[in-house]
Amino acid sequence: MLYWKKLSQKERQARIEKALEENVNFTLDTSLGYPASKLDSKVYYEEASFLADAPTLKTYVANPNHIGCHTLGSSEKAFKGTQEIEREVLDVLAVDVFKAQPKSYDGYISPGGTEANIQAIWMYRNYFSYKLGANPYEIAILASEDTHYSIPKAANILMLDWLKVPVDFLTREIDTFQLENIIIKAKKKGKKYFIVISNMGTTMFGAIDNPNDYVQILEKHHLIYKIHIDAAYGGFIYPFSDKESELNFENPKISSITIDAHKMLQAPYGTGIFLCRKGLIENVLTKEAEYIEGMDLTLCGSRSGSNAVAVWMILFTYGPFGWCEKIRVLQMRAQWLCDQLDELKIAYFREPFMNIITIQSQFIKKSLVKKYDLVPQKHNGDNSWYKIVIMDHVEVDHLSTFITDLKKESLYVEKGIKTEI
């Protein structure tokens, strides 16, 4: 690891204190021009004694604005201390986790994975238009039917067609035969440029797409494309559980990645991360933001620097080895549940390197859904699956209780007895 290491509590606190000292201090400094301030001191008392030992909360009260993108060009000097904290986070994720070369990427901490995915599609749409002269109707989004709803949302906002690719019901793998038919039909209708969304952990199933499924067919038909990895869910799991993963910047076909810190990393909502190769993010420059020092290259504009500090604190509390250990524990719990389901002959899907287990709905009674807050694939309409997510708070004791109830249900089903658990 080049950037990521484990720091002590004193080291972490000293680093954040130094960053805040380098930021503007709205209590002590004469700062007349900024449309920003600390949190209202009548409500959020900045001298509260507990803040001295809570650097993340202290940063929230200081309220730094991280408008812009701090991996490219200059930035607002008022918040240079915490901007450097954000760059340290991005170095860890881009270089140490997703294997980019140092200084070869751009990115920012966004207000969630939905924005980060929209940012990617917006960036590629403009890239195709500005650099290659594409008309909007020539550009399409390719993504599987299991893709997160942020993708059709982006298609709607950016007025692009989303070509939804079917997946196998049991394996959740992309149907490459239908994918090729979709691409052939799209090509005949004038589509020449494709924005590919390849999932690293789908929301419902935790399934992992193989981006080469897209690459082989698009190149076979001599089409132009860019690949974005939506790792909003899987980004803090899969690279650590599957050491052979090629879903990173060492793969020259992959140009950008979205990760969510407010899922597995347990950072505050909403905290997403957007990463892309150099030479791309300039396509979403808002030139009209002339009063801002530097370039506004983000969808959101103003955003909280406190979220960057929160992510930094988590990463440097665990360090790489501590984080890998945590993921291994969750993997063991997930495997334990799968072993129990196998014994009961209950049909489920699980990507081996992920911590989501999705059970076919025919095996789950509504009483269990309510008792254990199981999430359905569809709230409205025919639902085929319920998912269990092995998060940090889900212990084997909880899973054991669930399995005990599931055994009762299976017994009643075998005997044809109607009952409520």
Short mmCIF file of C-alpha atoms in Angstrom, two decimals, residues 51-261:
data_model
loop_
_atom_site.label_atom_id
_atom_site.label_comp_id
_atom_site.label_asym_id
_atom_site.label_seq_id
_atom_site.Cartn_x
_atom_site.Cartn_y
_atom_site.Cartn_z
CA LEU A 51 -15.73 18.20 20.42
CA ALA A 52 -12.09 18.28 21.53
CA ASP A 53 -11.98 14.49 21.29
CA ALA A 54 -14.33 14.20 18.30
CA PRO A 55 -12.52 15.57 15.23
CA THR A 56 -15.19 14.46 12.77
CA LEU A 57 -17.94 16.24 14.70
CA LYS A 58 -15.69 19.27 15.09
CA THR A 59 -15.32 19.34 11.31
CA TYR A 60 -19.10 19.24 10.87
CA VAL A 61 -19.42 22.31 13.09
CA ALA A 62 -16.63 24.08 11.15
CA ASN A 63 -18.63 23.27 7.97
CA PRO A 64 -15.98 23.33 5.21
CA ASN A 65 -17.26 23.70 1.65
CA HIS A 66 -15.41 21.45 -0.82
CA ILE A 67 -16.91 22.93 -3.97
CA GLY A 68 -15.03 21.89 -7.09
CA CYS A 69 -12.66 19.02 -7.83
CA HIS A 70 -9.41 19.05 -5.84
CA THR A 71 -7.42 16.66 -8.03
CA LEU A 72 -7.30 19.12 -10.93
CA GLY A 73 -6.20 22.74 -10.97
CA SER A 74 -6.60 25.17 -8.07
CA SER A 75 -9.31 25.21 -5.41
CA GLU A 76 -10.84 27.59 -2.89
CA LYS A 77 -7.94 28.42 -0.55
CA ALA A 78 -10.29 28.92 2.43
CA PHE A 79 -10.63 25.15 2.87
CA LYS A 80 -7.23 23.93 1.72
CA GLY A 81 -6.63 21.89 4.89
CA THR A 82 -9.63 19.59 4.58
CA GLN A 83 -9.30 19.53 0.78
CA GLU A 84 -5.96 17.82 1.34
CA ILE A 85 -7.74 15.29 3.55
CA GLU A 86 -10.07 14.56 0.63
CA ARG A 87 -7.11 14.07 -1.69
CA GLU A 88 -5.60 11.60 0.79
CA VAL A 89 -8.85 9.60 0.75
CA LEU A 90 -8.92 9.59 -3.05
CA ASP A 91 -5.29 8.46 -3.21
CA VAL A 92 -6.08 5.49 -0.97
CA LEU A 93 -9.09 4.45 -3.01
CA ALA A 94 -7.81 5.16 -6.53
CA VAL A 95 -4.23 3.92 -6.07
CA ASP A 96 -4.18 1.43 -3.20
CA VAL A 97 -7.62 -0.14 -3.71
CA PHE A 98 -8.36 0.30 -7.43
CA LYS A 99 -4.73 0.17 -8.65
CA ALA A 100 -4.46 3.46 -10.54
CA GLN A 101 -1.04 4.97 -11.03
CA PRO A 102 -0.42 7.98 -8.73
CA LYS A 103 -1.63 11.27 -10.25
CA SER A 104 -3.33 9.40 -13.11
CA TYR A 105 -6.90 10.01 -11.95
CA ASP A 106 -9.42 12.70 -11.02
CA GLY A 107 -12.32 12.45 -8.62
CA TYR A 108 -14.23 13.80 -5.67
CA ILE A 109 -16.35 12.76 -2.71
CA SER A 110 -19.93 13.16 -3.86
CA PRO A 111 -23.22 13.32 -1.96
CA GLY A 112 -23.90 9.65 -2.72
CA GLY A 113 -23.54 6.98 -5.38
CA THR A 114 -26.56 8.15 -7.38
CA GLU A 115 -24.86 11.45 -8.12
CA ALA A 116 -21.56 9.71 -8.84
CA ASN A 117 -23.25 7.48 -11.44
CA ILE A 118 -25.01 10.45 -13.03
CA GLN A 119 -21.67 12.30 -13.04
CA ALA A 120 -20.11 9.45 -15.02
CA ILE A 121 -22.87 9.33 -17.63
CA TRP A 122 -22.93 13.13 -17.94
CA MET A 123 -19.14 13.13 -18.40
CA TYR A 124 -19.22 10.46 -21.13
CA ARG A 125 -22.15 12.04 -22.94
CA ASN A 126 -20.21 15.30 -23.13
CA TYR A 127 -17.00 13.50 -24.05
CA PHE A 128 -18.69 11.83 -27.01
CA SER A 129 -20.29 15.14 -28.03
CA TYR A 130 -17.33 17.49 -27.51
CA LYS A 131 -14.44 15.24 -28.54
CA LEU A 132 -16.03 12.99 -31.16
CA GLY A 133 -18.86 15.16 -32.51
CA ALA A 134 -21.65 12.78 -31.47
CA ASN A 135 -25.26 13.84 -31.55
CA PRO A 136 -27.25 12.94 -28.40
CA TYR A 137 -29.51 10.53 -30.30
CA GLU A 138 -26.38 8.56 -31.33
CA ILE A 139 -25.44 7.88 -27.69
CA ALA A 140 -26.97 5.10 -25.56
CA ILE A 141 -26.51 3.63 -22.10
CA LEU A 142 -25.98 -0.14 -21.80
CA ALA A 143 -26.72 -1.68 -18.41
CA SER A 144 -28.27 -4.86 -17.05
CA GLU A 145 -31.80 -5.16 -15.73
CA ASP A 146 -30.33 -5.53 -12.21
CA THR A 147 -28.63 -2.14 -12.46
CA HIS A 148 -29.35 0.48 -9.78
CA TYR A 149 -32.21 2.88 -10.44
CA SER A 150 -29.75 5.79 -10.64
CA ILE A 151 -29.05 4.68 -14.21
CA PRO A 152 -32.59 5.14 -15.59
CA LYS A 153 -32.70 8.34 -13.54
CA ALA A 154 -29.56 9.54 -15.35
CA ALA A 155 -31.03 8.46 -18.69
CA ASN A 156 -34.09 10.58 -17.97
CA ILE A 157 -32.16 13.65 -16.84
CA LEU A 158 -29.64 13.51 -19.69
CA MET A 159 -32.22 12.46 -22.31
CA LEU A 160 -30.38 9.30 -23.34
CA ASP A 161 -31.77 5.87 -24.16
CA TRP A 162 -31.13 3.13 -21.61
CA LEU A 163 -30.80 -0.25 -23.32
CA LYS A 164 -31.71 -2.72 -20.57
CA VAL A 165 -29.88 -6.03 -20.85
CA PRO A 166 -31.60 -9.19 -19.51
CA VAL A 167 -29.83 -11.45 -17.03
CA ASP A 168 -30.20 -15.14 -16.23
CA PHE A 169 -32.80 -15.65 -13.48
CA LEU A 170 -30.64 -17.99 -11.41
CA THR A 171 -27.05 -16.84 -12.06
CA ARG A 172 -27.81 -13.11 -12.60
CA GLU A 173 -25.22 -13.15 -15.37
CA ILE A 174 -25.67 -10.95 -18.43
CA ASP A 175 -27.39 -12.75 -21.31
CA THR A 176 -24.74 -12.18 -23.97
CA PHE A 177 -26.94 -13.52 -26.78
CA GLN A 178 -29.61 -10.92 -26.03
CA LEU A 179 -26.93 -8.29 -25.42
CA GLU A 180 -25.62 -8.75 -28.95
CA ASN A 181 -29.12 -8.56 -30.40
CA ILE A 182 -29.75 -5.32 -28.47
CA ILE A 183 -26.50 -3.82 -29.77
CA ILE A 184 -27.22 -4.87 -33.37
CA LYS A 185 -30.71 -3.31 -33.24
CA ALA A 186 -29.33 -0.15 -31.64
CA LYS A 187 -26.66 0.15 -34.32
CA LYS A 188 -29.30 -0.14 -37.04
CA LYS A 189 -31.23 2.70 -35.34
CA GLY A 190 -28.19 4.96 -35.50
CA LYS A 191 -26.54 4.37 -32.12
CA LYS A 192 -22.76 4.72 -32.46
CA TYR A 193 -21.52 5.52 -28.95
CA PHE A 194 -22.20 3.46 -25.83
CA ILE A 195 -21.87 4.27 -22.13
CA VAL A 196 -21.52 0.89 -20.41
CA ILE A 197 -22.46 0.47 -16.74
CA SER A 198 -20.87 -2.69 -15.36
CA ASN A 199 -21.90 -3.58 -11.81
CA MET A 200 -19.59 -4.52 -8.97
CA GLY A 201 -22.30 -5.75 -6.62
CA THR A 202 -25.87 -5.15 -7.79
CA THR A 203 -28.19 -3.65 -5.20
CA MET A 204 -30.50 -6.64 -4.90
CA PHE A 205 -28.19 -9.58 -5.55
CA GLY A 206 -24.62 -8.39 -5.07
CA ALA A 207 -23.93 -9.81 -8.54
CA ILE A 208 -20.69 -8.97 -10.35
CA ASP A 209 -20.87 -8.14 -14.06
CA ASN A 210 -18.05 -9.14 -16.37
CA PRO A 211 -17.23 -6.00 -18.41
CA ASN A 212 -15.59 -8.19 -21.06
CA ASP A 213 -19.09 -9.37 -22.03
CA TYR A 214 -19.72 -5.84 -23.26
CA VAL A 215 -16.23 -5.25 -24.64
CA GLN A 216 -16.14 -8.32 -26.89
CA ILE A 217 -19.47 -7.59 -28.53
CA LEU A 218 -19.01 -3.83 -28.91
CA GLU A 219 -15.57 -4.29 -30.45
CA LYS A 220 -16.87 -7.07 -32.68
CA HIS A 221 -19.29 -4.52 -34.15
CA HIS A 222 -16.66 -1.73 -34.31
CA LEU A 223 -18.50 0.54 -31.89
CA ILE A 224 -17.13 3.24 -29.59
CA TYR A 225 -17.70 2.90 -25.85
CA LYS A 226 -16.61 3.89 -22.35
CA ILE A 227 -16.99 1.60 -19.32
CA HIS A 228 -18.06 2.81 -15.89
CA ILE A 229 -17.95 0.44 -12.92
CA ASP A 230 -20.81 0.96 -10.50
CA ALA A 231 -19.17 -0.29 -7.32
CA ALA A 232 -21.44 1.77 -5.07
CA TYR A 233 -22.22 -1.36 -3.07
CA GLY A 234 -19.31 -3.68 -3.79
CA GLY A 235 -16.41 -1.23 -3.79
CA PHE A 236 -15.52 -1.71 -0.15
CA ILE A 237 -15.98 -5.51 -0.25
CA TYR A 238 -15.12 -7.13 -3.56
CA PRO A 239 -11.55 -5.80 -4.04
CA PHE A 240 -10.71 -7.21 -0.59
CA SER A 241 -12.49 -10.55 -0.83
CA ASP A 242 -11.48 -11.39 -4.42
CA LYS A 243 -7.76 -10.78 -4.66
CA GLU A 244 -7.84 -11.82 -8.34
CA SER A 245 -10.35 -9.14 -9.29
CA GLU A 246 -9.57 -7.30 -12.52
CA LEU A 247 -12.26 -4.66 -11.98
CA ASN A 248 -9.86 -1.80 -11.43
CA PHE A 249 -7.77 0.78 -13.27
CA GLU A 250 -5.18 -1.81 -14.29
CA ASN A 251 -7.82 -2.85 -16.82
CA PRO A 252 -7.36 -0.29 -19.63
CA LYS A 253 -10.98 -0.72 -20.70
CA ILE A 254 -12.31 0.69 -17.40
CA SER A 255 -12.44 4.49 -17.29
CA SER A 256 -14.37 5.36 -14.11
CA ILE A 257 -15.65 3.91 -10.85
CA THR A 258 -18.34 4.84 -8.34
CA ILE A 259 -18.05 3.74 -4.70
CA ASP A 260 -20.34 4.45 -1.74
CA ALA A 261 -18.78 5.03 1.66
#
